[in-house]
PDB file of C-alpha atoms in Angstrom:
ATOM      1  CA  UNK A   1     114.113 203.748 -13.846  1.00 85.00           C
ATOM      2  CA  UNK A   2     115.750 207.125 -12.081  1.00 91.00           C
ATOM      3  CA  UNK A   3     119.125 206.758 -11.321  1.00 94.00           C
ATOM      4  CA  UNK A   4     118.524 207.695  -8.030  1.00 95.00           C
ATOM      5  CA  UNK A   5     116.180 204.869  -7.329  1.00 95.00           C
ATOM      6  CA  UNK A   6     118.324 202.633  -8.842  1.00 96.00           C
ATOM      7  CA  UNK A   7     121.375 203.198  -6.187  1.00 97.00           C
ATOM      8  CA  UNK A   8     119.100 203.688  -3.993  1.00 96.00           C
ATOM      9  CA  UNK A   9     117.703 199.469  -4.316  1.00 97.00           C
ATOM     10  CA  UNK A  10     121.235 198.605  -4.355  1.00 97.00           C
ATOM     11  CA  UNK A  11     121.534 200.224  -1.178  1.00 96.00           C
ATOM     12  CA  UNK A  12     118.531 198.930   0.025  1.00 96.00           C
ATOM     13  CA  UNK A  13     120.175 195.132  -1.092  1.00 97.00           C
ATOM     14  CA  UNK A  14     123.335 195.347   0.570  1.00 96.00           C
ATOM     15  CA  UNK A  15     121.762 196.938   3.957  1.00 91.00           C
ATOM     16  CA  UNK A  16     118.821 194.246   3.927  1.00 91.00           C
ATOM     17  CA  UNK A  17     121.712 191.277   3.741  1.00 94.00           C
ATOM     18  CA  UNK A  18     123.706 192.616   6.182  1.00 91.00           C
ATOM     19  CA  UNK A  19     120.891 193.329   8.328  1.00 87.00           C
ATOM     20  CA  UNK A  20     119.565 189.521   7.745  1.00 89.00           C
ATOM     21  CA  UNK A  21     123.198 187.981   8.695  1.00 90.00           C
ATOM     22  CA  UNK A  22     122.839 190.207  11.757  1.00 83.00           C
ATOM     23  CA  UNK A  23     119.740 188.267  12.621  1.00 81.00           C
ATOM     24  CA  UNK A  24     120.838 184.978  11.638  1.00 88.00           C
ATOM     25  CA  UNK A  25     123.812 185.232  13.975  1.00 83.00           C
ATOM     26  CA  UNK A  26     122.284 186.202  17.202  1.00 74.00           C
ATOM     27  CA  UNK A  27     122.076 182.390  18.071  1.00 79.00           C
ATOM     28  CA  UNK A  28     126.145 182.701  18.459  1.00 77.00           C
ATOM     29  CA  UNK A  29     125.354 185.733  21.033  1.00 74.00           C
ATOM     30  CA  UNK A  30     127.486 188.162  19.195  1.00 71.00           C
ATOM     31  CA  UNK A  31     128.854 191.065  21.678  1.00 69.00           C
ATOM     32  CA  UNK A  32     128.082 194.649  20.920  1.00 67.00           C
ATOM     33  CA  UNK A  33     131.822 196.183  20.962  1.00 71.00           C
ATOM     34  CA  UNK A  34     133.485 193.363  19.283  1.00 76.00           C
ATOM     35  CA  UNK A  35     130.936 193.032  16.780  1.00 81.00           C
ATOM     36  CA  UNK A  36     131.111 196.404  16.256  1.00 78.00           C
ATOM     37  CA  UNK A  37     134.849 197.143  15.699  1.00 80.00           C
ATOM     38  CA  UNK A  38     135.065 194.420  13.602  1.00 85.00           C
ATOM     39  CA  UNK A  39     132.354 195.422  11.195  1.00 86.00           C
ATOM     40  CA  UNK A  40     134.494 199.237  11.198  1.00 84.00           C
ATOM     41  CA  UNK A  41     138.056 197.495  10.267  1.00 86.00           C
ATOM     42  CA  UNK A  42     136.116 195.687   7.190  1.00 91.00           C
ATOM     43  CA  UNK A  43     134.177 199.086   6.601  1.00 91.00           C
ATOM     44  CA  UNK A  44     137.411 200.974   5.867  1.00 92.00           C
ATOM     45  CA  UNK A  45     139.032 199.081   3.377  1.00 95.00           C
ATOM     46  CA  UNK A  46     135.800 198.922   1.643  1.00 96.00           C
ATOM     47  CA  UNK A  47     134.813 202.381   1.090  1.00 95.00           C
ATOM     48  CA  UNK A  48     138.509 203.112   0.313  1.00 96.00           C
ATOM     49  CA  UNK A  49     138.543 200.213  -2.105  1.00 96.00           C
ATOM     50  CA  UNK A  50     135.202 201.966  -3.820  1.00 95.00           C
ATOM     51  CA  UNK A  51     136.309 205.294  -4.231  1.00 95.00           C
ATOM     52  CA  UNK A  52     139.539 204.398  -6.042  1.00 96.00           C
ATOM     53  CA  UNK A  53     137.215 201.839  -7.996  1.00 95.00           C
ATOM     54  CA  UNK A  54     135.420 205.361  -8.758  1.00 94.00           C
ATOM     55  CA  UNK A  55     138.089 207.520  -8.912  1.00 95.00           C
ATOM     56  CA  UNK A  56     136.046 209.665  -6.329  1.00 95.00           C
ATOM     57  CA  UNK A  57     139.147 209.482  -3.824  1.00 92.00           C
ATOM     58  CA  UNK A  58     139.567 213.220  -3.621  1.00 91.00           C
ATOM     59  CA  UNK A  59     139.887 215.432  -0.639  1.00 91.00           C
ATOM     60  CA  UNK A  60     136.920 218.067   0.015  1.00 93.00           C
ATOM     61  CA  UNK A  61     135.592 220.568   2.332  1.00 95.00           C
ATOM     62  CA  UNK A  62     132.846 218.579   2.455  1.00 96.00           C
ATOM     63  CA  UNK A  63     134.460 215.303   3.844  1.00 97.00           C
ATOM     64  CA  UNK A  64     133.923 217.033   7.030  1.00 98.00           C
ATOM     65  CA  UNK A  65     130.342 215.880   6.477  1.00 98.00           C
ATOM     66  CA  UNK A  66     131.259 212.450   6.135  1.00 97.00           C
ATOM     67  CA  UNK A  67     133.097 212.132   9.215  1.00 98.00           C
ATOM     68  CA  UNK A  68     130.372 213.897  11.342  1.00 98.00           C
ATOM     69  CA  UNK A  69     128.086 211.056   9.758  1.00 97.00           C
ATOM     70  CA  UNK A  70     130.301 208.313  10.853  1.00 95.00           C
ATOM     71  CA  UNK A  71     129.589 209.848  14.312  1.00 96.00           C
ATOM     72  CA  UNK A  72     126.325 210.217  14.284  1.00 97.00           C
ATOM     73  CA  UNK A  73     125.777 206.282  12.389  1.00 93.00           C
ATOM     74  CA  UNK A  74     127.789 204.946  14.867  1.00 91.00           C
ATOM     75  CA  UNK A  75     126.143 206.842  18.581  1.00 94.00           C
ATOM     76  CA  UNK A  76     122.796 205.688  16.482  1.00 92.00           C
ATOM     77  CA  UNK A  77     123.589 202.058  16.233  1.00 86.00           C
ATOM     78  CA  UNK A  78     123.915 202.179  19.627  1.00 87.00           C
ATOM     79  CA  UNK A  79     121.553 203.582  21.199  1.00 90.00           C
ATOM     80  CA  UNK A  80     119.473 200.802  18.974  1.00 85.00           C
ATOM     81  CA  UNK A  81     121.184 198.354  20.837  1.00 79.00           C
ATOM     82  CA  UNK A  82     120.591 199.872  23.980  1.00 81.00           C
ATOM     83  CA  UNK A  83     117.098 200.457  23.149  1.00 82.00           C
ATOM     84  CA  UNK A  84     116.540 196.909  21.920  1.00 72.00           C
ATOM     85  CA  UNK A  85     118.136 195.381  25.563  1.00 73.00           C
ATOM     86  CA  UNK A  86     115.396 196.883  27.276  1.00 73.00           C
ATOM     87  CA  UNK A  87     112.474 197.149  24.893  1.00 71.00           C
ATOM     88  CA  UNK A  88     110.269 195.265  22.524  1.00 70.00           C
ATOM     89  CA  UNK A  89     111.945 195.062  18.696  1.00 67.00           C
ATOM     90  CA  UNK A  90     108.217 195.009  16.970  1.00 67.00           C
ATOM     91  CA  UNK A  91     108.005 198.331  18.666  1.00 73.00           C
ATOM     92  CA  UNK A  92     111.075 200.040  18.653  1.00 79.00           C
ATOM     93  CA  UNK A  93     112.916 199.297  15.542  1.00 80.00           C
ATOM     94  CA  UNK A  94     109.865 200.771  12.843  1.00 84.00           C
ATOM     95  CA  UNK A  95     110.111 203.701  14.988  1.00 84.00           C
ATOM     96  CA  UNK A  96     113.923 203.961  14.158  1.00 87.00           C
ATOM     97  CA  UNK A  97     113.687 203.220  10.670  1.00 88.00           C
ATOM     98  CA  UNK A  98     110.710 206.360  10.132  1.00 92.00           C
ATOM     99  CA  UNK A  99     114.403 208.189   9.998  1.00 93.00           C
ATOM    100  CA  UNK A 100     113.374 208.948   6.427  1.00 94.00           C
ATOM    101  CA  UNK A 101     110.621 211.742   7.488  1.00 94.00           C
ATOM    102  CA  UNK A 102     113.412 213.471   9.589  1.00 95.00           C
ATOM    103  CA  UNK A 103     115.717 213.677   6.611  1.00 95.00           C
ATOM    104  CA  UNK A 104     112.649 214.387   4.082  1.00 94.00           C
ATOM    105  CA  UNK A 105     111.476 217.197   6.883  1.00 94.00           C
ATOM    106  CA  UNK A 106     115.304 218.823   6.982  1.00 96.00           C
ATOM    107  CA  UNK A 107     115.691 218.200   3.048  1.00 96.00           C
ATOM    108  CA  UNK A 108     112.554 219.862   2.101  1.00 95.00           C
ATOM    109  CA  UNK A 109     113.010 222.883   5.297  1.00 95.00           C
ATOM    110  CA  UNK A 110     116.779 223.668   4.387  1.00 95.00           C
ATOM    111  CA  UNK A 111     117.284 222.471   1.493  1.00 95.00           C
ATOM    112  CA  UNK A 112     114.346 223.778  -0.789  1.00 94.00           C
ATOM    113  CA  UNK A 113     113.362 219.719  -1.791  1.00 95.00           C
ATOM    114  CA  UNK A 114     110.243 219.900  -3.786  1.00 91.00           C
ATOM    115  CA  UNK A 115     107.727 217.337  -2.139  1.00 90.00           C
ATOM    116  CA  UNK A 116     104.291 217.159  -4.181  1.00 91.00           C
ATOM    117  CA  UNK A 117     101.543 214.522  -3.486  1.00 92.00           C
ATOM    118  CA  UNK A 118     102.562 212.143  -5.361  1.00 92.00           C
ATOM    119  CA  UNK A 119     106.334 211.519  -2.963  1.00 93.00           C
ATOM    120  CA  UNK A 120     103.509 212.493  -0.334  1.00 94.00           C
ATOM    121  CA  UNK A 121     101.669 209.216  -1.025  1.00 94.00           C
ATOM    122  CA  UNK A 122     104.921 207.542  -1.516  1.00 95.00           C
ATOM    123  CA  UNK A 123     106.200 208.735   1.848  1.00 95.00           C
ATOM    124  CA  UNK A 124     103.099 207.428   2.988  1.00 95.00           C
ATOM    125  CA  UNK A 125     103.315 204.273   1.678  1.00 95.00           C
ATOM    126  CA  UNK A 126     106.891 203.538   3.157  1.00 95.00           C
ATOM    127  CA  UNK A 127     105.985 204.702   6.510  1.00 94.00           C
ATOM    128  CA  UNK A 128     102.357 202.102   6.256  1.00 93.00           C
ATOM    129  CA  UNK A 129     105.028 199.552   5.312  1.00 92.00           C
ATOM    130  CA  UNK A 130     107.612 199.966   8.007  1.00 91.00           C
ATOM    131  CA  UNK A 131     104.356 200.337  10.784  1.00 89.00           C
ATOM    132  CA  UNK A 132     102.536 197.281   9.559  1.00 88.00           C
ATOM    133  CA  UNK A 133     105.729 195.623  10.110  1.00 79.00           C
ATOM    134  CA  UNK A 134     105.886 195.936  13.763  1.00 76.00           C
ATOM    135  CA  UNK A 135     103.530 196.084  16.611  1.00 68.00           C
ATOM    136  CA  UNK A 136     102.762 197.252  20.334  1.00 67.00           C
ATOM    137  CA  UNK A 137     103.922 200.930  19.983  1.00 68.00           C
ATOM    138  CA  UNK A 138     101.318 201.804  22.473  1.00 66.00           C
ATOM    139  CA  UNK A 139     103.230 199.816  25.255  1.00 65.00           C
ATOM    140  CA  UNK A 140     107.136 200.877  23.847  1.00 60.00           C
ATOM    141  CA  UNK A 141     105.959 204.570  24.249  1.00 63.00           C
ATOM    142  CA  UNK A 142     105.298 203.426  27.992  1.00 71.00           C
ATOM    143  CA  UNK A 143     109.017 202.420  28.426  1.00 72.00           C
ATOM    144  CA  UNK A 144     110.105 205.617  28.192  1.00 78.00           C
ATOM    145  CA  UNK A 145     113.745 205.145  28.189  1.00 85.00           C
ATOM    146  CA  UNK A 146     113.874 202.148  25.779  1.00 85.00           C
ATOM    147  CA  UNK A 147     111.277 204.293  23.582  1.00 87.00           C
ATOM    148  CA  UNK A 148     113.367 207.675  23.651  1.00 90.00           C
ATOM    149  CA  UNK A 149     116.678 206.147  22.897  1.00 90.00           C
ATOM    150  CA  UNK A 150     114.902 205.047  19.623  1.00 88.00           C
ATOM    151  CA  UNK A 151     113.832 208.475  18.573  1.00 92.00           C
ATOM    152  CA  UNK A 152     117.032 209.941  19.631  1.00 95.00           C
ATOM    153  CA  UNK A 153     118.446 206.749  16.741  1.00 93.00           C
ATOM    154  CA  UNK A 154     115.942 208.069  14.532  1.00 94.00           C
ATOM    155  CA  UNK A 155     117.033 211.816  14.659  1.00 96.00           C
ATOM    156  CA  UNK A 156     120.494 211.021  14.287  1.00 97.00           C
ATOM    157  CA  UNK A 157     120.358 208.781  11.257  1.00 94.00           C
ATOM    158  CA  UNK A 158     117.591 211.310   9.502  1.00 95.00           C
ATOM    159  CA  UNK A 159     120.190 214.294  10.076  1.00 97.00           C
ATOM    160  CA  UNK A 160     122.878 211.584   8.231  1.00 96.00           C
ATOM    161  CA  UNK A 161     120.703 212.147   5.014  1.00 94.00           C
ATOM    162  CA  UNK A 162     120.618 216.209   5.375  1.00 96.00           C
ATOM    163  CA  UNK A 163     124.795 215.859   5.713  1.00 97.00           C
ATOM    164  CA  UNK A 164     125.083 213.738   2.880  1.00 96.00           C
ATOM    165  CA  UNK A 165     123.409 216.278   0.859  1.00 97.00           C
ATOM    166  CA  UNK A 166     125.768 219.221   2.651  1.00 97.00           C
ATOM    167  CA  UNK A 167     128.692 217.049   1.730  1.00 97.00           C
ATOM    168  CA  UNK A 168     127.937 217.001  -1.799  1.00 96.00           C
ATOM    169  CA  UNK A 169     127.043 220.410  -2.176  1.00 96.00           C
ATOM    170  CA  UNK A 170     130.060 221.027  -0.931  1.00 96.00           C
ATOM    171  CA  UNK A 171     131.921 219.537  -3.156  1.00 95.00           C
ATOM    172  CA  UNK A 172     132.583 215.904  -1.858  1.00 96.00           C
ATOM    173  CA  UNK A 173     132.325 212.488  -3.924  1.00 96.00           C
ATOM    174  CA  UNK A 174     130.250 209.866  -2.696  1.00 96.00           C
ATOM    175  CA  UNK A 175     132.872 207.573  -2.336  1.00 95.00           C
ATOM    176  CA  UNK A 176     135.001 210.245  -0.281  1.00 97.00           C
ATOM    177  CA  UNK A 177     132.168 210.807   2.027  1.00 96.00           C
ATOM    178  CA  UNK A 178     132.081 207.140   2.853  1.00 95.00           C
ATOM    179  CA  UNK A 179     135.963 206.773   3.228  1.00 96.00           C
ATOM    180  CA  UNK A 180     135.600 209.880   5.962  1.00 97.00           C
ATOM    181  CA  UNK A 181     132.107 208.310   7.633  1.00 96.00           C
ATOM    182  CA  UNK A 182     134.435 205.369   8.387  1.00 93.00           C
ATOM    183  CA  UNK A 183     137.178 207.518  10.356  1.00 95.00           C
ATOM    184  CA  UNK A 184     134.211 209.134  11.738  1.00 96.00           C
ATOM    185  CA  UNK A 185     133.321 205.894  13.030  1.00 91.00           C
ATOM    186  CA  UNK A 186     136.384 204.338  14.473  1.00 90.00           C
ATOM    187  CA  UNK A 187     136.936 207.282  16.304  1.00 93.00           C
ATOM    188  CA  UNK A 188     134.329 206.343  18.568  1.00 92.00           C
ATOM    189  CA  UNK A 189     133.961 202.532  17.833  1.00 85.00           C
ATOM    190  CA  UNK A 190     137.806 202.276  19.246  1.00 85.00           C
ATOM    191  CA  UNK A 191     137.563 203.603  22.516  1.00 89.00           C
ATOM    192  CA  UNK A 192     134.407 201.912  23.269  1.00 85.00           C
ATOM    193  CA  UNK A 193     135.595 198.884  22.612  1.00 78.00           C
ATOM    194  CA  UNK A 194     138.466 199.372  25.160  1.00 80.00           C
ATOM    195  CA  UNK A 195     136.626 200.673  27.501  1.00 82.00           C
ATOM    196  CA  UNK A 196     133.890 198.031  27.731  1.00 74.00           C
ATOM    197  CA  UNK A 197     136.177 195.121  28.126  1.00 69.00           C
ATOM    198  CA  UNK A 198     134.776 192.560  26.236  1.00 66.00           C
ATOM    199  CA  UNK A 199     136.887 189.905  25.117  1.00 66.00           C
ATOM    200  CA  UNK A 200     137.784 190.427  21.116  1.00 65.00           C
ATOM    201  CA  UNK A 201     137.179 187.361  19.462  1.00 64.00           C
ATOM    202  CA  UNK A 202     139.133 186.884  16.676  1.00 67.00           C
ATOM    203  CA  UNK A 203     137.868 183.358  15.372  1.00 71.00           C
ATOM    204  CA  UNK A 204     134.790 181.626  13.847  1.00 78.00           C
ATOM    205  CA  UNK A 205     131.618 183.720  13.263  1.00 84.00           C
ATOM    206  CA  UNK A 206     132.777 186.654  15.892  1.00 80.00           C
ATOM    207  CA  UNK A 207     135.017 187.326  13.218  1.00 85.00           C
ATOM    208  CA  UNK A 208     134.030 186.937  10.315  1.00 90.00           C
ATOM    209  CA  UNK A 209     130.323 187.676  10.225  1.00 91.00           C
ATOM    210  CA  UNK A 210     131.122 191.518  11.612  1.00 89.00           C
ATOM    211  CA  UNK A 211     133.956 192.059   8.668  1.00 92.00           C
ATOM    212  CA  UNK A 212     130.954 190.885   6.035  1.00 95.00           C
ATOM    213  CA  UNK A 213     128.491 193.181   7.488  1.00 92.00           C
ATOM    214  CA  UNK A 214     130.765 195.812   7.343  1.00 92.00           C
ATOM    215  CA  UNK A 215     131.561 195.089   3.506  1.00 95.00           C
ATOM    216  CA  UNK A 216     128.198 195.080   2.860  1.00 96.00           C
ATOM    217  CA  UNK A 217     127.443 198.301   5.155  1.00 93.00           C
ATOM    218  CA  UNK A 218     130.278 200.299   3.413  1.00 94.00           C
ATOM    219  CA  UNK A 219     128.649 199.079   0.109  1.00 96.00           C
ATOM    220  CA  UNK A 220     125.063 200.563   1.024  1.00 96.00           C
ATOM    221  CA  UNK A 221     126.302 203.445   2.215  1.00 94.00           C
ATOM    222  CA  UNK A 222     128.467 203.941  -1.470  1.00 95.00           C
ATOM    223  CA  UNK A 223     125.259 203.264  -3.357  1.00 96.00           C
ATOM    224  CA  UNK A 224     123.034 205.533  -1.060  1.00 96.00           C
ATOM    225  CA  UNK A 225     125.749 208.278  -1.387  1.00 95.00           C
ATOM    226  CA  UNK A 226     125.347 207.740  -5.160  1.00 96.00           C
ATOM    227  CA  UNK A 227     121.785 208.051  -4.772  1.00 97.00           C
ATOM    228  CA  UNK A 228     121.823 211.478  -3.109  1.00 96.00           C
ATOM    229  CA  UNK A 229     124.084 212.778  -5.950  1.00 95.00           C
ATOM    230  CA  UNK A 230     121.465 211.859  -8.793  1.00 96.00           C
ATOM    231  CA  UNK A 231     118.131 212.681  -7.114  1.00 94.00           C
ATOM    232  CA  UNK A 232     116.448 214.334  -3.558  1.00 95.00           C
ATOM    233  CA  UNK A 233     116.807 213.023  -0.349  1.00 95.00           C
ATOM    234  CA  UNK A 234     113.021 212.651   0.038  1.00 94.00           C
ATOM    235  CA  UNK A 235     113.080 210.334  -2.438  1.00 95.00           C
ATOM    236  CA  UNK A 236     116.375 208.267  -1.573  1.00 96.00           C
ATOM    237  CA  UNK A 237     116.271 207.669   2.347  1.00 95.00           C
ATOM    238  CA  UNK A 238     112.575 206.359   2.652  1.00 95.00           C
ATOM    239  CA  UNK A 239     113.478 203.546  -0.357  1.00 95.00           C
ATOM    240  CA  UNK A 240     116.602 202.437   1.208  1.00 93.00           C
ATOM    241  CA  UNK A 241     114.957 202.324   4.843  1.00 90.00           C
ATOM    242  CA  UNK A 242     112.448 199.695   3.066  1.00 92.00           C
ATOM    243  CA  UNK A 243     115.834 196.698   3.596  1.00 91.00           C
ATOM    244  CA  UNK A 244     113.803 195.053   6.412  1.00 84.00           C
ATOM    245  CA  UNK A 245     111.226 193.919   3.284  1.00 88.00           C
ATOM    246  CA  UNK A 246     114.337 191.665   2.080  1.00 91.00           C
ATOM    247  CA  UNK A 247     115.557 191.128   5.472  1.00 88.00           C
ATOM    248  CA  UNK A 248     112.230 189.485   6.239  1.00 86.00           C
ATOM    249  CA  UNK A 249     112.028 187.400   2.896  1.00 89.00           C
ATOM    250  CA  UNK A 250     114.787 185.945   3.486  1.00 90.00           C
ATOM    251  CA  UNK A 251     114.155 185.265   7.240  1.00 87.00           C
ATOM    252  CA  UNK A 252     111.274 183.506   5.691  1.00 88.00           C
ATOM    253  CA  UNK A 253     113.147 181.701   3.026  1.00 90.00           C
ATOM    254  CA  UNK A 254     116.275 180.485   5.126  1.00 90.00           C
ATOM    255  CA  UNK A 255     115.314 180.709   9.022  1.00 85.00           C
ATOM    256  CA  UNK A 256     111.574 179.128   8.052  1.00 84.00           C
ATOM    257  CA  UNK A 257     110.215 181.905   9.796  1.00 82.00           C
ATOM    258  CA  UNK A 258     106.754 182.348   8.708  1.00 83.00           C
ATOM    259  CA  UNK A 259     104.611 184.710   6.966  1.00 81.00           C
ATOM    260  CA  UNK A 260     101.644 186.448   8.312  1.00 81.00           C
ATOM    261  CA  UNK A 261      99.472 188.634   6.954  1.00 87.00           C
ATOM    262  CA  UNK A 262     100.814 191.806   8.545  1.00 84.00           C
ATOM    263  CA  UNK A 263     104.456 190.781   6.968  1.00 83.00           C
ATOM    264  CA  UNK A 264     102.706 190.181   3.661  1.00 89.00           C
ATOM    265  CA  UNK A 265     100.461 193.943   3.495  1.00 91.00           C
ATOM    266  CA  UNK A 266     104.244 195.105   4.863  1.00 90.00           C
ATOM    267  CA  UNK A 267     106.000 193.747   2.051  1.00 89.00           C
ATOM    268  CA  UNK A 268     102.727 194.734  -0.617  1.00 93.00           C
ATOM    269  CA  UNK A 269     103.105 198.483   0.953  1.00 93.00           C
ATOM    270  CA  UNK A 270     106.984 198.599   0.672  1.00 93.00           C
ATOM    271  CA  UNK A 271     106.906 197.451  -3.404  1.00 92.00           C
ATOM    272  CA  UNK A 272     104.065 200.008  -4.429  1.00 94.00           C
ATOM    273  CA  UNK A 273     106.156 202.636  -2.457  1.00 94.00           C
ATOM    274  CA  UNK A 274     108.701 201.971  -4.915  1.00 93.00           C
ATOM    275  CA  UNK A 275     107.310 201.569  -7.867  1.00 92.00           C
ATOM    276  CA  UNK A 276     105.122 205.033  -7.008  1.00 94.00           C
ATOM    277  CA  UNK A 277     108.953 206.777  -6.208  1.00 91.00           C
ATOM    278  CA  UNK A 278     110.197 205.330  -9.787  1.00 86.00           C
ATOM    279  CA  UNK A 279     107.446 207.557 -11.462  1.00 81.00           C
ATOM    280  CA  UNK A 280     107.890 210.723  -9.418  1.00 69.00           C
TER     281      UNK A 280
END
């Protein structure tokens, strides 16, 4: 198996738990700006605790990058939330996680990515898996604010995958670029929790489901960074965009939700994308 595809399933593991624990804790109504700077103070540590692991703690140009991405990740997560307040989530989240054509489209455009048919059909593939998945996009593209805050999430994350690659032509680690995302993301995750007054709740699952999911988050990001350095973009971002395939197995497997056959020709799609990437 490439390296990069390698990486890029452990990135796809890490972000598919997290994203599942984000799921199962709804039923405690977790709030937005707590959850949120929670998940960035166990983010930190992490990344910084990877890059010494990987001796890749070194200062670069190119950590301006990172920092930028933490940014751009963390105005993106937001507007999801937003977006998913006031719109339908079969709709709206597919058309968030497509964020793998924009970085494929900047990649191939300004970076000189090769793309033959065979990625083509794999592309494909991921983006049949991540449609089948949802429903109802002709009604979210009717709610036109819900539906543009989504594409505006989608941009923002796709350009993440162009400054990865910037950052490590530049001469930052992967690990580095992580450690700067982070700073990039307190810097706004901070202030907005402030300013929006929630109460921080510093007990129970408030607490320590966000500091998991930012372990975990940090972790994905590592591997996904890793991923970037071995192979292209075009082949990294649509594989690790395919989490939601172990996000819903295991909604299946420990919140008895059930299995239809959309889920199933989801999950069939996702697997042959991969296995089609491994042999590109």
């Amino acid at each position: 198996m490439p390296e990069e595809v390698f990486f890029a399933l452990f990135s796809l593991v890490f972000l598919g738990v997290s994203d599942f624990l984000y799921k199962w804790g709804q039923r405690f109504e977790l709030r937005g700006a707590s959850f949120m700077l929670f998940q960035n103070m166990a983010y930190i540590p992490t990344a910084i605790a990877l890059a010494v692991y990987r001796q890749e703690l070194d200062f670069s140009i190119g950590l301006g990058y990172g920092f930028l991405n933490g940014m751009l990740a963390f105005v993106a997560f937001l507007l999801v939330l937003k977006s998913l307040k006031h719109g339908d989530a079969l709709a709206l989240v597919p058309v968030v996680r497509l964020n793998f054509a924009v970085t494929a489209v900047l990649t191939v455009s300004f970076l000189g990515e090769q793309l033959n048919w065979v990625k083509g059909a794999a592309l494909g593939l991921a983006a049949l898996a991540i449609l089948t998945n949802g429903a109802g996009y002709a009604s979210a593209a009717r709610q036109r604010k819900p539906f543009f805050m989504a594409l505006m999430a989608m941009i923002l994350f796709g350009c993440i995958g162009l400054f990865y690659k910037l950052g490590l032509a530049a001469g930052a680690t992967p690990g580095a670029l992580v450690v700067a995302q982070s700073f990039g993301a307190l810097s706004l995750a901070l202030p907005f929790a402030i300013r929006s007054g929630d109460n921080i709740l510093v007990r129970g699952v408030h607490c320590w489901l966000p500091l998991l999911c930012g372990a975990l988050i940090a972790s994905s990001y590592v591997a996904v960074g890793i991923a970037f350095s071995y192979g292209d973009a075009v082949v990294v971002a649509p594989i690790a965009q395919l989490s939601f395939v172990l996000t819903g197995l295991l909604a299946i497997l420990f919140l008895k939700e059930k299995l239809h056959s959309r889920k199933a020709i989801s999950i069939i799609c996702a697997i042959l994308a991969v296995l089609v990437f491994s042999n590109t």
